[in-house]
Coordinates of C-alpha atoms in Angstrom, one line a residue:
M1 CA 26.9 34.3 -32.7
D2 CA 28.8 31.2 -31.4
V3 CA 28.8 31.8 -27.6
R4 CA 29.6 28.1 -26.9
S5 CA 33.1 28.7 -28.1
V6 CA 33.7 31.7 -25.8
S7 CA 35.7 30.8 -22.7
I8 CA 36.1 32.7 -19.4
D9 CA 39.8 33.1 -20.3
D10 CA 38.7 34.9 -23.5
T11 CA 36.7 37.5 -21.5
R12 CA 39.4 37.9 -18.8
E13 CA 42.0 38.6 -21.4
F14 CA 39.7 41.1 -23.1
A15 CA 39.2 42.8 -19.8
V16 CA 43.0 43.4 -19.6
F17 CA 43.0 44.8 -23.1
A18 CA 40.1 47.0 -22.2
E19 CA 41.9 48.4 -19.2
H20 CA 44.9 49.5 -21.3
L21 CA 43.3 49.9 -24.8
S22 CA 46.7 49.0 -26.1
F23 CA 47.6 45.6 -27.5
T24 CA 51.2 46.2 -26.6
R25 CA 50.7 46.9 -22.9
A26 CA 48.0 44.3 -22.5
A27 CA 50.2 41.6 -24.2
E28 CA 53.0 42.5 -21.8
E29 CA 50.8 42.1 -18.8
L30 CA 49.3 38.8 -20.1
H31 CA 52.8 37.5 -21.1
V32 CA 51.6 36.7 -24.7
S33 CA 52.7 38.1 -28.0
Q34 CA 50.9 41.2 -29.4
P35 CA 49.9 39.4 -32.7
S36 CA 48.3 36.5 -30.8
L37 CA 46.4 38.8 -28.5
H38 CA 45.1 40.8 -31.5
V39 CA 43.9 37.5 -33.1
K40 CA 42.2 36.5 -29.8
V41 CA 40.3 39.7 -29.5
R42 CA 39.3 39.7 -33.1
K43 CA 38.0 36.1 -32.9
L44 CA 36.1 36.9 -29.7
G45 CA 34.3 39.7 -31.5
E46 CA 33.5 37.3 -34.4
R47 CA 32.1 34.7 -32.0
L48 CA 30.0 37.2 -30.2
G49 CA 28.9 38.8 -33.5
C50 CA 29.7 42.4 -32.6
A51 CA 32.6 44.9 -32.7
L52 CA 34.2 45.1 -29.3
Y53 CA 36.3 48.3 -30.0
T54 CA 36.7 50.9 -32.7
K55 CA 39.5 53.3 -33.6
V56 CA 38.9 57.0 -33.2
G57 CA 41.8 58.9 -34.6
R58 CA 44.9 57.3 -33.1
H59 CA 43.1 55.9 -30.1
L60 CA 41.2 52.7 -29.5
V61 CA 37.7 53.1 -27.9
L62 CA 35.5 50.3 -26.6
T63 CA 32.0 49.9 -28.1
A64 CA 29.0 49.5 -25.8
E65 CA 29.3 45.8 -26.4
G66 CA 33.0 45.8 -25.7
A67 CA 32.4 47.6 -22.4
A68 CA 29.9 44.9 -21.4
V69 CA 32.3 42.1 -22.2
A70 CA 35.0 43.8 -20.3
R71 CA 32.8 44.1 -17.2
F72 CA 31.9 40.5 -17.5
G73 CA 35.6 39.5 -17.8
R74 CA 36.6 41.6 -14.7
Q75 CA 33.8 39.9 -12.7
A76 CA 34.8 36.5 -14.0
D77 CA 38.4 37.1 -13.0
A78 CA 37.3 38.2 -9.5
D79 CA 35.0 35.2 -9.1
V80 CA 37.9 32.8 -10.1
R81 CA 40.2 34.5 -7.7
T82 CA 37.7 34.2 -4.9
L83 CA 37.1 30.5 -5.7
L84 CA 40.8 29.7 -5.6
H85 CA 41.2 31.6 -2.3
D86 CA 38.3 29.7 -0.8
L87 CA 39.6 26.4 -2.0
R88 CA 43.0 27.1 -0.5
V89 CA 41.4 28.1 2.8
D90 CA 39.1 25.1 2.7
A91 CA 42.0 22.8 2.1
A92 CA 44.0 24.2 5.1
A93 CA 41.2 24.5 7.7
P94 CA 39.4 21.5 9.2
V95 CA 35.7 21.1 8.7
V96 CA 34.1 20.9 12.1
I97 CA 31.2 18.5 12.5
A98 CA 29.0 18.6 15.7
A99 CA 26.9 15.6 16.6
G100 CA 26.2 13.1 19.3
E101 CA 28.4 10.1 19.8
G102 CA 25.8 7.8 18.2
A103 CA 25.5 9.9 15.1
H104 CA 29.3 10.1 14.7
L105 CA 29.7 6.4 15.0
Y106 CA 26.7 4.9 13.3
V107 CA 25.2 7.6 11.0
L108 CA 28.3 9.4 9.7
G109 CA 30.8 6.5 9.9
P110 CA 30.9 5.5 6.2
G111 CA 30.9 9.2 5.0
L112 CA 33.7 10.1 7.5
R113 CA 35.8 7.1 6.3
R114 CA 35.4 8.3 2.7
L115 CA 36.4 11.9 3.6
L116 CA 39.5 10.7 5.6
A117 CA 40.6 8.5 2.7
E118 CA 40.4 11.7 0.5
G119 CA 42.7 13.4 3.0
R120 CA 40.0 15.8 4.3
H121 CA 40.9 17.4 7.6
L122 CA 38.0 16.9 10.0
R123 CA 37.3 17.9 13.6
L124 CA 34.4 16.2 15.5
L125 CA 32.6 17.8 18.4
N126 CA 30.6 15.4 20.6
L127 CA 27.5 17.5 21.6
D128 CA 23.8 17.0 22.1
A129 CA 21.4 18.4 19.5
T130 CA 20.8 21.7 21.2
A131 CA 24.5 22.4 21.8
A132 CA 25.4 21.2 18.3
M133 CA 23.1 23.6 16.6
R134 CA 24.3 26.4 18.9
A135 CA 27.9 25.6 17.8
V136 CA 26.9 26.0 14.2
R137 CA 25.0 29.2 14.9
D138 CA 28.0 30.7 16.7
G139 CA 30.5 29.6 14.1
E140 CA 32.2 27.0 16.3
A141 CA 31.1 24.2 13.9
D142 CA 30.5 24.1 10.2
L143 CA 27.6 21.7 10.3
A144 CA 25.7 19.6 12.8
V145 CA 24.0 16.3 12.4
V146 CA 21.0 16.0 14.8
V147 CA 17.5 14.8 15.2
T148 CA 15.4 17.9 14.8
D149 CA 12.4 19.0 12.7
R150 CA 13.0 22.7 13.0
V151 CA 15.8 25.2 13.1
L152 CA 16.0 29.0 13.6
K153 CA 17.6 31.5 11.3
P154 CA 20.4 31.8 10.2
L155 CA 20.4 28.0 10.1
R156 CA 18.9 25.7 7.5
R157 CA 18.2 22.0 7.6
E158 CA 18.6 19.2 5.1
V159 CA 17.4 15.6 5.8
L160 CA 20.2 13.1 5.8
A161 CA 18.6 9.7 6.7
S162 CA 15.7 8.1 8.6
Y163 CA 15.9 4.9 10.7
V164 CA 13.4 2.6 12.4
Q165 CA 13.6 2.1 16.1
V166 CA 14.6 -1.4 17.2
I167 CA 14.6 -3.4 20.4
A168 CA 17.9 -4.9 21.3
V169 CA 17.7 -8.3 23.1
P170 CA 20.0 -11.3 23.9
P171 CA 19.8 -14.0 21.2
D172 CA 18.0 -16.4 23.6
H173 CA 15.2 -13.9 24.5
P174 CA 11.7 -14.8 23.2
I175 CA 11.5 -11.5 21.2
A176 CA 14.6 -12.7 19.2
R177 CA 12.3 -15.3 17.6
Q178 CA 9.8 -12.6 16.4
R179 CA 10.1 -10.6 13.2
S180 CA 9.0 -7.4 15.0
V181 CA 7.5 -6.2 18.2
R182 CA 4.9 -3.7 19.3
I183 CA 5.6 -1.2 22.2
R184 CA 2.8 -2.8 24.3
E185 CA 4.8 -6.1 24.4
L186 CA 7.5 -4.4 26.4
G187 CA 5.3 -4.3 29.5
G188 CA 7.0 -6.2 32.3
Q189 CA 10.4 -6.2 30.5
R190 CA 13.5 -4.8 32.2
L191 CA 14.8 -2.0 30.1
V192 CA 18.1 -0.2 29.8
V193 CA 17.2 3.4 29.1
P194 CA 18.9 6.8 28.8
P195 CA 19.0 9.2 31.8
P196 CA 15.9 11.3 32.5
G197 CA 15.6 14.5 30.3
R198 CA 17.4 13.0 27.3
P199 CA 15.3 13.3 24.1
H200 CA 15.3 9.6 23.5
R201 CA 14.2 8.9 27.1
I202 CA 11.4 11.5 26.9
A203 CA 10.1 10.0 23.6
L204 CA 10.3 6.5 25.0
D205 CA 8.5 7.3 28.2
A206 CA 5.7 9.1 26.2
A207 CA 5.4 6.1 23.9
L208 CA 5.1 3.6 26.8
Q209 CA 2.7 5.8 28.6
S210 CA 0.5 6.1 25.5
V211 CA -0.2 2.4 25.6
G212 CA -0.4 2.1 29.4
V213 CA 2.9 0.4 29.9
A214 CA 5.0 1.4 32.9
P215 CA 8.7 0.7 32.2
I216 CA 10.8 -1.4 34.5
V217 CA 14.1 0.5 34.5
A218 CA 16.9 -1.9 35.0
M219 CA 19.7 0.5 34.2
E220 CA 20.2 4.1 33.1
A221 CA 23.0 4.4 30.6
D222 CA 24.2 7.3 28.4
G223 CA 25.0 6.4 24.8
W224 CA 24.1 3.6 22.4
Q225 CA 27.3 1.7 23.1
A226 CA 26.8 1.6 26.9
M227 CA 23.2 0.6 26.5
L228 CA 24.0 -2.3 24.1
R229 CA 26.8 -3.5 26.4
F230 CA 24.4 -3.8 29.2
V231 CA 22.0 -5.7 26.9
E232 CA 24.9 -8.0 26.1
L233 CA 25.5 -8.5 29.8
G234 CA 21.9 -9.5 30.3
V235 CA 20.9 -6.5 32.4
G236 CA 17.9 -5.7 30.3
L237 CA 16.5 -4.8 26.8
A238 CA 17.1 -1.5 25.1
I239 CA 15.4 0.5 22.3
V240 CA 17.9 2.1 20.0
N241 CA 17.9 3.6 16.6
G242 CA 18.1 1.2 13.7
C243 CA 21.4 2.7 12.4
V244 CA 23.2 1.2 15.5
T245 CA 25.3 -1.9 14.9
P246 CA 24.7 -4.3 17.8
P247 CA 27.5 -6.4 19.2
G248 CA 27.7 -10.0 18.1
D249 CA 25.7 -11.4 21.1
V250 CA 22.8 -9.0 20.7
V251 CA 20.0 -9.1 18.1
T252 CA 17.6 -6.3 17.1
R253 CA 13.9 -6.4 16.0
P254 CA 11.9 -3.4 14.7
V255 CA 9.4 -1.8 17.0
E256 CA 6.4 -1.4 14.7
D257 CA 4.5 1.4 16.4
L258 CA 7.4 3.8 17.2
P259 CA 8.1 6.6 14.7
L260 CA 11.1 6.8 12.4
V261 CA 14.1 8.7 13.7
T262 CA 15.3 11.3 11.1
Y263 CA 18.7 12.8 11.2
S264 CA 19.3 16.1 9.5
A265 CA 22.3 18.2 8.7
V266 CA 22.1 21.8 9.9
F267 CA 24.2 24.5 8.3
R268 CA 24.5 28.3 8.5
S269 CA 22.6 29.6 5.5
D270 CA 25.7 31.6 4.4
A271 CA 28.1 28.5 4.7
R272 CA 26.2 25.9 2.7
G273 CA 27.7 27.0 -0.6
K274 CA 31.3 26.9 0.5
P275 CA 33.2 24.2 -1.4
A276 CA 34.5 22.4 1.7
I277 CA 31.1 22.3 3.3
A278 CA 29.4 21.2 0.1
S279 CA 31.9 18.4 -0.5
V280 CA 31.6 17.1 3.1
W281 CA 27.8 17.2 3.0
D282 CA 27.9 15.2 -0.3
A283 CA 30.2 12.6 1.2
L284 CA 28.1 12.2 4.3
R285 CA 24.9 12.0 2.3
M286 CA 26.4 9.3 0.0
G287 CA 27.5 7.4 3.1
A288 CA 24.1 7.3 4.7
P289 CA 21.7 4.5 3.7

């Protein structure tokens, strides 16, 4: 038996022959000559090491092995047709990615650039983590990129990248001369922070409280870009994720005792295997550090 030399096309053509049990009619449907089809079927049987059909009187009859090969060929043909359909649909429809502005700009940027260079049609939704996962659950987005450690069915999570948290300061600030900083050292510093209720603000307040530091809120700003702009203007310091690229007049230093921030991709369980979703996920994963 030489199964390595058996192709899917061999079994699909045999399935057509099995439907007609006539080399003449099968050859007509396949648009090949009758002698060439006869040779293909004979060689397929030789490679598989079994007789695929027999002659009973004036009629051709499939053997048990032949019937099994025909079933396989019909299923293979259906699978190929489904794949081609999905690829055509995937190519026409945009892949919808839900994430926060910071994730779109700083986590997904390289991967998005690669996908756009390949001609991939994308649509970005700017949503917080809860809304982004809800959009995936409800079919409004194909995947979400969020900071979360748990998801509910029918969603599944795959880790994309983790980043340290950093303090953004003007270049002439004393912290800029340090290699790193601890959260306790921020006592007495004026801080630019997210609005109350945002996940980053909640985590920051908890971290400061755990070391007995009361933050001096100089400004509440929504989004990494706005926070960094106010650092640049000298309003205060800001703790941001290490994936963020600061402007030229701002430097960042890691905060040693703050946890890593982990971004995950969230999919519907039944969508992860779709060719378009898989290719987008691969590109985003390759683009992440």
